[in-house]
PDB file of C-alpha atoms in Angstrom:
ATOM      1  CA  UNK F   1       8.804 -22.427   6.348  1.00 43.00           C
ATOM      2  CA  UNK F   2       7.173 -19.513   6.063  1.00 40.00           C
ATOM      3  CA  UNK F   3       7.607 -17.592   1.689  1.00 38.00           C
ATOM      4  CA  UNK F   4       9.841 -14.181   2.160  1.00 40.00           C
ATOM      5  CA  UNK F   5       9.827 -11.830  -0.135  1.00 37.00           C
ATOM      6  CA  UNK F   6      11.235  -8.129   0.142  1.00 39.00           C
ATOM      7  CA  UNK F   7       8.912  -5.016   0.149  1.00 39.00           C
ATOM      8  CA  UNK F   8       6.369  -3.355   2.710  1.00 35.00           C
ATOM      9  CA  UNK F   9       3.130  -3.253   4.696  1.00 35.00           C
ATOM     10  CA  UNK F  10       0.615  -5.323   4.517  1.00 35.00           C
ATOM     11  CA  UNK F  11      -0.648  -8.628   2.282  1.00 35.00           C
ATOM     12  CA  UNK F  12      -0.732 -11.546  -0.366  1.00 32.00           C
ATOM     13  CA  UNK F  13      -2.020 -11.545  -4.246  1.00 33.00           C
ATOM     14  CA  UNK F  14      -4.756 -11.719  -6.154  1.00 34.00           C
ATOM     15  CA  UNK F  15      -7.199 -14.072  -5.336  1.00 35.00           C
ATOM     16  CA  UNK F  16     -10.453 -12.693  -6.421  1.00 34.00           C
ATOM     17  CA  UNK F  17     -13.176 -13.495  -4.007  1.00 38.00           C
ATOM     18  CA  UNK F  18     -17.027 -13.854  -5.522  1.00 38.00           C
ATOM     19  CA  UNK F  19     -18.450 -10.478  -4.075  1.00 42.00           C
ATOM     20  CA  UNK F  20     -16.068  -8.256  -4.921  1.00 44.00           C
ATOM     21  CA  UNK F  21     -16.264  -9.870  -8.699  1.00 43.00           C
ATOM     22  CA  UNK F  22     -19.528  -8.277  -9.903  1.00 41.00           C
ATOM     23  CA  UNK F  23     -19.694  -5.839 -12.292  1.00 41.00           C
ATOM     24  CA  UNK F  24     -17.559  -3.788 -15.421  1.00 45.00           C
ATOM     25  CA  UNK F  25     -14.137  -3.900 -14.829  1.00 50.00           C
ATOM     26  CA  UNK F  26     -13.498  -0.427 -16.532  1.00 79.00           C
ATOM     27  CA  UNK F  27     -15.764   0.921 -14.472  1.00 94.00           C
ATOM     28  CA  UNK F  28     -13.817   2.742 -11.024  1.00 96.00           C
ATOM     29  CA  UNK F  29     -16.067   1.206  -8.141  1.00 96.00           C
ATOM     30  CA  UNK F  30     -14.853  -2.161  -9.536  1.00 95.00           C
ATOM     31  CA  UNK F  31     -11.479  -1.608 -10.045  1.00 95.00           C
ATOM     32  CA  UNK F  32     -11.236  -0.129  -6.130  1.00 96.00           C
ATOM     33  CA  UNK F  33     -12.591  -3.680  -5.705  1.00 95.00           C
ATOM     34  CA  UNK F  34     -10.280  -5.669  -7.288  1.00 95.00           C
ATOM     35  CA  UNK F  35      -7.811  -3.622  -5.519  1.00 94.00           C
ATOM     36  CA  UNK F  36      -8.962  -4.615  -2.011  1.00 95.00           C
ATOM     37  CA  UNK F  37      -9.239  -8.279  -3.179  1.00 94.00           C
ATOM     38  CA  UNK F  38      -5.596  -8.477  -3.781  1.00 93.00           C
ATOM     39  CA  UNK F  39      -5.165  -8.353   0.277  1.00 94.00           C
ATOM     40  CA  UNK F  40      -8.928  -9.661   1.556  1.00 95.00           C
ATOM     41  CA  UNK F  41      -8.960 -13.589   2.710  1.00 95.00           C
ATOM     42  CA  UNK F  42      -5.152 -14.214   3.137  1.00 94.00           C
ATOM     43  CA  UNK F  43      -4.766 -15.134   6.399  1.00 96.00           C
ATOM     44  CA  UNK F  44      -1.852 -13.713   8.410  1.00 97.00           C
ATOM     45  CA  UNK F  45       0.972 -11.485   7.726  1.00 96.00           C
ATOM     46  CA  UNK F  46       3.699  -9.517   9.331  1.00 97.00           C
ATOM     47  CA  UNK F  47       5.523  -6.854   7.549  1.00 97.00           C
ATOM     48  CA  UNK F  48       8.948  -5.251   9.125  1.00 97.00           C
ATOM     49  CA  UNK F  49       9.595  -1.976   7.937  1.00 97.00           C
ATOM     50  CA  UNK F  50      12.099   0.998   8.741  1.00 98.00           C
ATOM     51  CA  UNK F  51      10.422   4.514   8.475  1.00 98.00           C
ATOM     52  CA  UNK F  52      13.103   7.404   7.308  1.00 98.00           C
ATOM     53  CA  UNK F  53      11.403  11.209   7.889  1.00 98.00           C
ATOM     54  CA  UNK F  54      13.289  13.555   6.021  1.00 97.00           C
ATOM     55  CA  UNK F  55      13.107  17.556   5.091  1.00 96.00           C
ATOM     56  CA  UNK F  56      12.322  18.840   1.970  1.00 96.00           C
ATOM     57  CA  UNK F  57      16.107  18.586   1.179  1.00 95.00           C
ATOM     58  CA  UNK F  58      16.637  14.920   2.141  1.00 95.00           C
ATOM     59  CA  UNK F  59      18.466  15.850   5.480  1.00 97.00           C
ATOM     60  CA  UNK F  60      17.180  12.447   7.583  1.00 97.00           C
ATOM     61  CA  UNK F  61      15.174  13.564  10.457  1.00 96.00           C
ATOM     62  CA  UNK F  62      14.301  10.567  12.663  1.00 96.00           C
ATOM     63  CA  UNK F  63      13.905   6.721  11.600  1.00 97.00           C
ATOM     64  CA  UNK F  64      11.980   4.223  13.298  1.00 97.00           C
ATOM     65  CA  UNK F  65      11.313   0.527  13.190  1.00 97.00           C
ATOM     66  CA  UNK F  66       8.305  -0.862  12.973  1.00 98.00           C
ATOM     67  CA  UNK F  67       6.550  -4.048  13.063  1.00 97.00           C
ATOM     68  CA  UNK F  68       2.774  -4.710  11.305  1.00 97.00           C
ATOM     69  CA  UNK F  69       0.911  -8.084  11.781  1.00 97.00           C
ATOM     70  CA  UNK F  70      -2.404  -8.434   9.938  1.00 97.00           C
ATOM     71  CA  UNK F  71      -5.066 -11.185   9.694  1.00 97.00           C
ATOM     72  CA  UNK F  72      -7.213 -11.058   6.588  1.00 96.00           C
ATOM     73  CA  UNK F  73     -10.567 -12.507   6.312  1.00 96.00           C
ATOM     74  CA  UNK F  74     -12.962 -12.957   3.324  1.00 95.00           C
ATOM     75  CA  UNK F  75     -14.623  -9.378   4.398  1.00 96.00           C
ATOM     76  CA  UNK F  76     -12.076  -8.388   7.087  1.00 97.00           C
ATOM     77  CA  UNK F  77      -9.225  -7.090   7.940  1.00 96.00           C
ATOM     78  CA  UNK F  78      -7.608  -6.785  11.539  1.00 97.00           C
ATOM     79  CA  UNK F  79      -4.060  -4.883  11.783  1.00 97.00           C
ATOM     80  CA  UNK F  80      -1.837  -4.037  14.865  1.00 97.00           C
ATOM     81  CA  UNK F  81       1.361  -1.908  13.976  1.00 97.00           C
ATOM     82  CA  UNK F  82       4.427  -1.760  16.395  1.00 97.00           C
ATOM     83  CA  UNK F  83       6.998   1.175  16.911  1.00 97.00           C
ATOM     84  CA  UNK F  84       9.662  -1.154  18.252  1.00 95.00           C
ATOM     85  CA  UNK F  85      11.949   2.314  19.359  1.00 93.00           C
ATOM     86  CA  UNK F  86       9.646   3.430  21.783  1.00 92.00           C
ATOM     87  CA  UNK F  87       6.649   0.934  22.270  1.00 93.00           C
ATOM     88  CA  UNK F  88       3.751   3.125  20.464  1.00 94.00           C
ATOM     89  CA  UNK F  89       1.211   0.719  19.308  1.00 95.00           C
ATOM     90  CA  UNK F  90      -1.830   0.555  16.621  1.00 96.00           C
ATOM     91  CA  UNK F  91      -4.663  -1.511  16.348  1.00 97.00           C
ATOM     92  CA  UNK F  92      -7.381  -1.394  14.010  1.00 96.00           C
ATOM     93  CA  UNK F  93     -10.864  -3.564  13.074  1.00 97.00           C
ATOM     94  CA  UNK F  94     -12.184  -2.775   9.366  1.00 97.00           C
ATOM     95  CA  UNK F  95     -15.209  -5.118   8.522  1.00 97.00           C
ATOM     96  CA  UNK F  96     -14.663  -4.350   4.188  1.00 95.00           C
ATOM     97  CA  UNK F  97     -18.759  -5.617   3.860  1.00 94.00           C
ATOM     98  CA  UNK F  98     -21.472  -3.449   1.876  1.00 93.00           C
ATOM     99  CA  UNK F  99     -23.804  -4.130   4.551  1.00 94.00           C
ATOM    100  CA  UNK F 100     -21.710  -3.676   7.661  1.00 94.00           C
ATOM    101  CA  UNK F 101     -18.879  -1.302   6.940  1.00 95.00           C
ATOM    102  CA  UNK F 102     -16.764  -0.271  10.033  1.00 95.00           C
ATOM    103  CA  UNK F 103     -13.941   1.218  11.004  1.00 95.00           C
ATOM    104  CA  UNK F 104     -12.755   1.051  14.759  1.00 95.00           C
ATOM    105  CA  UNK F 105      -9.035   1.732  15.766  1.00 96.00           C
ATOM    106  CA  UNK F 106      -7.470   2.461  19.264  1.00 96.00           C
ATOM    107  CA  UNK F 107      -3.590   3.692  19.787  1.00 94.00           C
ATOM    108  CA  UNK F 108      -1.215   3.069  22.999  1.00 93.00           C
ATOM    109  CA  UNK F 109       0.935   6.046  23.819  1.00 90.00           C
ATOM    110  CA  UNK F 110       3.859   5.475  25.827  1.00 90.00           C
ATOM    111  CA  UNK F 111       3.553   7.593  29.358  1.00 89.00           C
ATOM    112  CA  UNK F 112       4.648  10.980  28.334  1.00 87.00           C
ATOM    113  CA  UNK F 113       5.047  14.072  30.925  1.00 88.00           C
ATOM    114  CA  UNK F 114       1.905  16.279  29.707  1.00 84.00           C
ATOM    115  CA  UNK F 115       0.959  14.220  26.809  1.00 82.00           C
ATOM    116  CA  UNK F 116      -3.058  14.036  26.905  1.00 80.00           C
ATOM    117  CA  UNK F 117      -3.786   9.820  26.595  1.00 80.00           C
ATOM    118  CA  UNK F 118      -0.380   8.793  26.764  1.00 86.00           C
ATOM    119  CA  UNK F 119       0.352   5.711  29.155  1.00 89.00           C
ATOM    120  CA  UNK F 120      -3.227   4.118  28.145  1.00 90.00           C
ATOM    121  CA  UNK F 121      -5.197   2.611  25.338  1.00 91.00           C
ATOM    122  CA  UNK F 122      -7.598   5.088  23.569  1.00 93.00           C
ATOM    123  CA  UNK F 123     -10.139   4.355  20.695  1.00 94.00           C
ATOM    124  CA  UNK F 124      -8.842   6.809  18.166  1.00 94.00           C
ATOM    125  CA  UNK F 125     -11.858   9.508  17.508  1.00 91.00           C
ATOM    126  CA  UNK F 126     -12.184  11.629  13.958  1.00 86.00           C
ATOM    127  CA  UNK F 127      -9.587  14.337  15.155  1.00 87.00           C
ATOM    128  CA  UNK F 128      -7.376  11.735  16.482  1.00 91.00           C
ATOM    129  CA  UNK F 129      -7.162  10.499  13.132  1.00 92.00           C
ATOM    130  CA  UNK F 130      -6.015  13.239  11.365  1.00 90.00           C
ATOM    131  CA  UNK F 131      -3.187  13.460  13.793  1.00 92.00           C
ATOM    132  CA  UNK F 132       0.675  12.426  12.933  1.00 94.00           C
ATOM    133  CA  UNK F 133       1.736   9.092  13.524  1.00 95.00           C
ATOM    134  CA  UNK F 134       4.776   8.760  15.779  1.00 94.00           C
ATOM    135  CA  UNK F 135       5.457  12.611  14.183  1.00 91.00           C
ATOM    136  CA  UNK F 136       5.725  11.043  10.203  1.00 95.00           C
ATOM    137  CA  UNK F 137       3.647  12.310   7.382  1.00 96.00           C
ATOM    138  CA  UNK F 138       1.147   9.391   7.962  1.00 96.00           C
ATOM    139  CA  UNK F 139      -1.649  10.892   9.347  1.00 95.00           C
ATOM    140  CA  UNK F 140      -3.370   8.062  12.068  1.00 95.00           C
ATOM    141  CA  UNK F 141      -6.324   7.416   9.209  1.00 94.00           C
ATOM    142  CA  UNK F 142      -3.211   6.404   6.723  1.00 94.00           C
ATOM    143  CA  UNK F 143      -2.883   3.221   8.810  1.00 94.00           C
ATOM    144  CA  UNK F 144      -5.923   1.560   7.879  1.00 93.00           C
ATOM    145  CA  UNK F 145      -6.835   0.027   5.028  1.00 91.00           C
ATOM    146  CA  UNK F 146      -8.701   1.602   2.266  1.00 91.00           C
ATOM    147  CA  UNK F 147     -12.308   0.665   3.173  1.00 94.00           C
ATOM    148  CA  UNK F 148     -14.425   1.054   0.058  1.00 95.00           C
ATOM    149  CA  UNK F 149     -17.828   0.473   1.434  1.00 94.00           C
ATOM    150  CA  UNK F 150     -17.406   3.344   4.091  1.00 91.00           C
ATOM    151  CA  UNK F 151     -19.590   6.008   2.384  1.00 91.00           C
ATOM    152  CA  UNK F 152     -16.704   6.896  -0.486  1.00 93.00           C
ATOM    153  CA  UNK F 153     -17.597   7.927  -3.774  1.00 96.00           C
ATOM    154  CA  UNK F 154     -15.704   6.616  -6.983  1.00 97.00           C
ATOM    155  CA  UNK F 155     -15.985   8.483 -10.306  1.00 96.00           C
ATOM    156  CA  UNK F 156     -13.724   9.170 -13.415  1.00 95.00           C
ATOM    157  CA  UNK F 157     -10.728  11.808 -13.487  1.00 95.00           C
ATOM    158  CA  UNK F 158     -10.199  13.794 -16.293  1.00 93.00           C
ATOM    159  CA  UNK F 159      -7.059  12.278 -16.727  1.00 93.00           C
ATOM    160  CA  UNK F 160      -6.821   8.857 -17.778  1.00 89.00           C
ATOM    161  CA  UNK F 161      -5.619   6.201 -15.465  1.00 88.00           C
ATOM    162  CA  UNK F 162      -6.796   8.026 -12.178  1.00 96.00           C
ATOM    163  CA  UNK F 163     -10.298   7.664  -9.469  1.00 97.00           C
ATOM    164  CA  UNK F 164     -11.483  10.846  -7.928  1.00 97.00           C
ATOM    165  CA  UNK F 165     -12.472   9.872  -4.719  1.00 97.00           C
ATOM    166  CA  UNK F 166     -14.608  11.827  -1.801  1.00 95.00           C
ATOM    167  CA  UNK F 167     -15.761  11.060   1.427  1.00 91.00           C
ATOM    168  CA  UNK F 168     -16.534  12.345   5.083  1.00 88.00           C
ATOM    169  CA  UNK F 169     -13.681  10.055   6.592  1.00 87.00           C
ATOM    170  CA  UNK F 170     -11.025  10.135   3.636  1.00 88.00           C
ATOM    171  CA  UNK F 171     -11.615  13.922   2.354  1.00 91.00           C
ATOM    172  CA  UNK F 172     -11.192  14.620  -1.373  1.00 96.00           C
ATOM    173  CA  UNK F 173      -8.006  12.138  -3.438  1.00 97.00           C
ATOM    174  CA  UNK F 174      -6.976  11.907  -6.358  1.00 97.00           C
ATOM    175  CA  UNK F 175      -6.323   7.967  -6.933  1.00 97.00           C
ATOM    176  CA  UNK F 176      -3.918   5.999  -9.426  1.00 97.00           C
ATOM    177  CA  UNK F 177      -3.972   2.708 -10.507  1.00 95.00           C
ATOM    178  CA  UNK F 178      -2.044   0.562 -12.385  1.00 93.00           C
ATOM    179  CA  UNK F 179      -2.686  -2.054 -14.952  1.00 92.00           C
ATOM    180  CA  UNK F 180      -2.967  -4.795 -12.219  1.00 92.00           C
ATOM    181  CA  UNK F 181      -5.382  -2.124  -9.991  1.00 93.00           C
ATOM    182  CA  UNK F 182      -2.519  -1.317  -6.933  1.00 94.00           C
ATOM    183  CA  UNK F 183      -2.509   2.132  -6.056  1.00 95.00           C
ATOM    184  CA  UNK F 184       0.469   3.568  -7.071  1.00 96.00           C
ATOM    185  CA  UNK F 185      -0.477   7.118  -6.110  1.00 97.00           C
ATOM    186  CA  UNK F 186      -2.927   9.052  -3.580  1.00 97.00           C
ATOM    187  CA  UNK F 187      -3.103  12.903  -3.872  1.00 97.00           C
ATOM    188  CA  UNK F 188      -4.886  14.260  -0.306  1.00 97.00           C
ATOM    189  CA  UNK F 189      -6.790  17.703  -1.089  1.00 96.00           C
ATOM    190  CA  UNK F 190      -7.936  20.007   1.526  1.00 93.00           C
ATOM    191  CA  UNK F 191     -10.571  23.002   0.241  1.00 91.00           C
ATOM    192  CA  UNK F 192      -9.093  22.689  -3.131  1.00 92.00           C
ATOM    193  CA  UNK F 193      -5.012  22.531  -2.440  1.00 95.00           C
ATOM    194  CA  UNK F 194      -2.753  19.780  -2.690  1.00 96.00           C
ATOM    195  CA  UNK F 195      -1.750  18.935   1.050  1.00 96.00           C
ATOM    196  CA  UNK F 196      -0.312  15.336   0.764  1.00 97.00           C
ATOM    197  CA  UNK F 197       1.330  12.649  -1.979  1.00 98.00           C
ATOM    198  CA  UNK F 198       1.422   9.008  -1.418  1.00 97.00           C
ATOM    199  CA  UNK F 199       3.678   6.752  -3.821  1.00 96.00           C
ATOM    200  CA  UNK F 200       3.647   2.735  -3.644  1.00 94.00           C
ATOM    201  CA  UNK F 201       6.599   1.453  -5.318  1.00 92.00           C
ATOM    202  CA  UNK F 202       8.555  -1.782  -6.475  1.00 86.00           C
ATOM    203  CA  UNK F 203       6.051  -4.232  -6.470  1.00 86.00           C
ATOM    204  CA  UNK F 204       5.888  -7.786  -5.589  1.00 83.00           C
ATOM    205  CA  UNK F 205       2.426  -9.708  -5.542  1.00 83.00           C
ATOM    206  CA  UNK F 206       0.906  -6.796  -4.824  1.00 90.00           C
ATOM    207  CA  UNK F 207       2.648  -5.699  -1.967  1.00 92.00           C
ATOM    208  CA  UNK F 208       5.079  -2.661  -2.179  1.00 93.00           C
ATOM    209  CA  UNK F 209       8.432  -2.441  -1.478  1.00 91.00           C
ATOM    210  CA  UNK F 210       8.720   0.910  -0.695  1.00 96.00           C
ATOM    211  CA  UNK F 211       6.172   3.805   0.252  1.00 96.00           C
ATOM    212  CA  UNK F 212       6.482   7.661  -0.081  1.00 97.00           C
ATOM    213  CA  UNK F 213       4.404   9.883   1.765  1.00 97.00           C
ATOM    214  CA  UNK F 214       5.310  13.789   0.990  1.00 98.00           C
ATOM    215  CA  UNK F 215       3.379  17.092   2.867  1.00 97.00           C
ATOM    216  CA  UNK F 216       3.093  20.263   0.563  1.00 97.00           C
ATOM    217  CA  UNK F 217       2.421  23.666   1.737  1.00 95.00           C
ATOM    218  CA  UNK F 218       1.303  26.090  -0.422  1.00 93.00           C
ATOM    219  CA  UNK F 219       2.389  24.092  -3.591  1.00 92.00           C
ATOM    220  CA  UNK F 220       5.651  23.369  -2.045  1.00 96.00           C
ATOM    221  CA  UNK F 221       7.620  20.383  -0.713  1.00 97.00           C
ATOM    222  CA  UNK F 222       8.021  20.513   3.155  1.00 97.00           C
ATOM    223  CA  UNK F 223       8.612  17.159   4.254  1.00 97.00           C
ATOM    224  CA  UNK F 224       9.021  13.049   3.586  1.00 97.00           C
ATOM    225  CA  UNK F 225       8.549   9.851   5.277  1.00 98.00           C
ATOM    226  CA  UNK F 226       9.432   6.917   3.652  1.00 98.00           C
ATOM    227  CA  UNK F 227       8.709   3.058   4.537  1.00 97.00           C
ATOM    228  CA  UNK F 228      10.871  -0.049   3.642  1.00 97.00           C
ATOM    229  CA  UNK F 229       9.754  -3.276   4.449  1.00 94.00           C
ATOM    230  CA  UNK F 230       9.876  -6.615   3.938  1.00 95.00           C
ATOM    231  CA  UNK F 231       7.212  -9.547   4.693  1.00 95.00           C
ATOM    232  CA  UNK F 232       6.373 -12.773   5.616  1.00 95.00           C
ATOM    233  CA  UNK F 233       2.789 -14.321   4.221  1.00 93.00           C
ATOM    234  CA  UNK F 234       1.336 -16.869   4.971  1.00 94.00           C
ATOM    235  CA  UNK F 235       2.173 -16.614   9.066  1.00 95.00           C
ATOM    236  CA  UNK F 236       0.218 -18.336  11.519  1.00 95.00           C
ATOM    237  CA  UNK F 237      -0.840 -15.496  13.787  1.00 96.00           C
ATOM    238  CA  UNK F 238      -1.351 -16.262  17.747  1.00 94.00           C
ATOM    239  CA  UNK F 239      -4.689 -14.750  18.403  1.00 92.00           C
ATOM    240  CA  UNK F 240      -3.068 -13.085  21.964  1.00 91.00           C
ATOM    241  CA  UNK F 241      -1.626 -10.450  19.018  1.00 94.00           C
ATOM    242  CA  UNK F 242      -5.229  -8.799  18.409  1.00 95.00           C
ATOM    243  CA  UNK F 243      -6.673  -9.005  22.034  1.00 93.00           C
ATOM    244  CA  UNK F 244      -6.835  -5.485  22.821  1.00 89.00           C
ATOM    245  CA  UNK F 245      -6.596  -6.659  26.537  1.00 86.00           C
ATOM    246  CA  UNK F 246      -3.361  -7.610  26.432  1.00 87.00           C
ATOM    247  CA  UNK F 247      -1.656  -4.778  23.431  1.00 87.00           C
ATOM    248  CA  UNK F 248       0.615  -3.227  25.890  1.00 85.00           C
ATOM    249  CA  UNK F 249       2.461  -6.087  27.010  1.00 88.00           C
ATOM    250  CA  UNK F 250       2.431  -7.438  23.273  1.00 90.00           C
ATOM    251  CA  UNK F 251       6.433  -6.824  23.121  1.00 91.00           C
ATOM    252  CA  UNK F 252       7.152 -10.393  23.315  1.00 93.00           C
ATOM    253  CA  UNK F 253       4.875 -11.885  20.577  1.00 94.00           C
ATOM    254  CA  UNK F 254       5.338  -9.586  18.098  1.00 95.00           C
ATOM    255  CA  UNK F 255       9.766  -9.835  18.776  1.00 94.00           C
ATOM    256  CA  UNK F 256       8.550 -13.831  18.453  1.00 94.00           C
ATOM    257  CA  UNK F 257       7.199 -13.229  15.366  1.00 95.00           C
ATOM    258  CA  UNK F 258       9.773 -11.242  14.114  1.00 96.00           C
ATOM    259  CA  UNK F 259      12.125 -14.119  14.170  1.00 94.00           C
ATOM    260  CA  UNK F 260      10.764 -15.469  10.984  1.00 95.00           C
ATOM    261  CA  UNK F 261      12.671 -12.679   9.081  1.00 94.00           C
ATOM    262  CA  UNK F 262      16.444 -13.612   7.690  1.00 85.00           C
ATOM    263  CA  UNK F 263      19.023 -11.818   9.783  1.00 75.00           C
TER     264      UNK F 263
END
């Protein structure tokens, strides 16, 4: 019933919607809009994925499983992300509008001995978001969706095919896109130096199969966290799976959800 198709996180093709159209294609504003078209106004979607940290020599760390369910309005997005191993949960509210941008994200902690906001939800504040998730190379902030109307900049790199981008909330990238505008790479600066590496890869409407996140120091490779997933589109989404009343005991909808997935 519901269209599989192999690959990772979050959401359906490219249906262009009118005010995200405007403008010179060429041009890297408009491309950064065409990217977030290809996942605005498709409705729900879950994404099961299995997140591998590793060192800088491969040696596998920790993996986790998680589960993603997002609903996708013509200027919205809403996202919760499961840890299935241990019951961590993310939820975030982007309104993608020019004239009411927003970001607002909370996180559930599991109770842990000494652990500051563990055992409750928290709305996620600015240092929260720079923080870890679950201990991977996603910072928090790398769990939303790219919000282009949230006070980011957009101009030409010296080298062709890539966006500088700089903002209060994102800090300074390095952006590449591909002929059919996904973002196939992020570089993360901090004061100058290279600090993080995002890679999509293996795509299929859009959606990636597999994504690398890498953290340099000094220059140098320290560690990796990559993300495998798999998706269902299309889903009809209970609305109890974005009440932020109810996210800790959201166990059982999102394993009833998961069912749609072949064994």
């Amino acid at each position: 019933m519901y269209k599989y198709f192999r690959c990772f996180l979050f959401f359906m093709a490219c249906s262009l919607i009118p005010h995200l159209q405007a403008g010179d294609a060429s041009t890297p504003m408009d491309r950064m809009r065409r990217n977030a078209s290809h996942f605005l106004n498709q409705g729900g979607e879950v994404a099961r994925m299995t997140m591998t940290q590793e060192d800088a020599n491969g040696r596998v760390l920790r993996t986790n499983r998680l589960l993603a369910v997002t609903h996708s309005a013509e200027t919205a997005y809403r996202t919760v992300i499961w840890v299935k191993d241990d019951g961590t949960l993310f939820f975030s509210e982007q309104s993608i509008s020019e004239t009411a941008p927003s970001n607002t994200s909370w996180m559930y902690i599991p109770p842990l001995p000494g652990v500051q906001n563990s055992g409750r939800l928290f709305r996620v504040n600015q240092n929260t978001l720079r923080q870890p998730f679950i201990g991977s190379d996603f910072d928090v902030l790398d769990l939303e969706r790219l919000n282009i109307f949230d006070g980011e900049t957009y101009e030409p790199d010296d080298e062709e095919g890539w966006i500088r981008a700089v903002s209060d909330r994102y800090g300074e990238r390095r952006l590449r896109l591909d002929d059919e505008d996904n973002i196939v790479e992020i570089q993360y600066f901090h004061r100058g130096n290279l600090v993080k590496i995002s890679r999509w890869e293996q795509f299929s409407s859009h959606r990636s199969e597999r994504f690398v996140m890498e953290r340099y120091r000094r220059g140098n490779l320290v560690r990796r966290t990559v993300i495998e997933a798999e998706y269902l589109q299309g889903v009809e989404l209970p609305e109890a799976v974005f009440d932020r009343g109810r996210l800790q005991s959201i166990r059982g909808v999102m394993e009833e959800l998961e069912k749609g997935f072949e064994p």
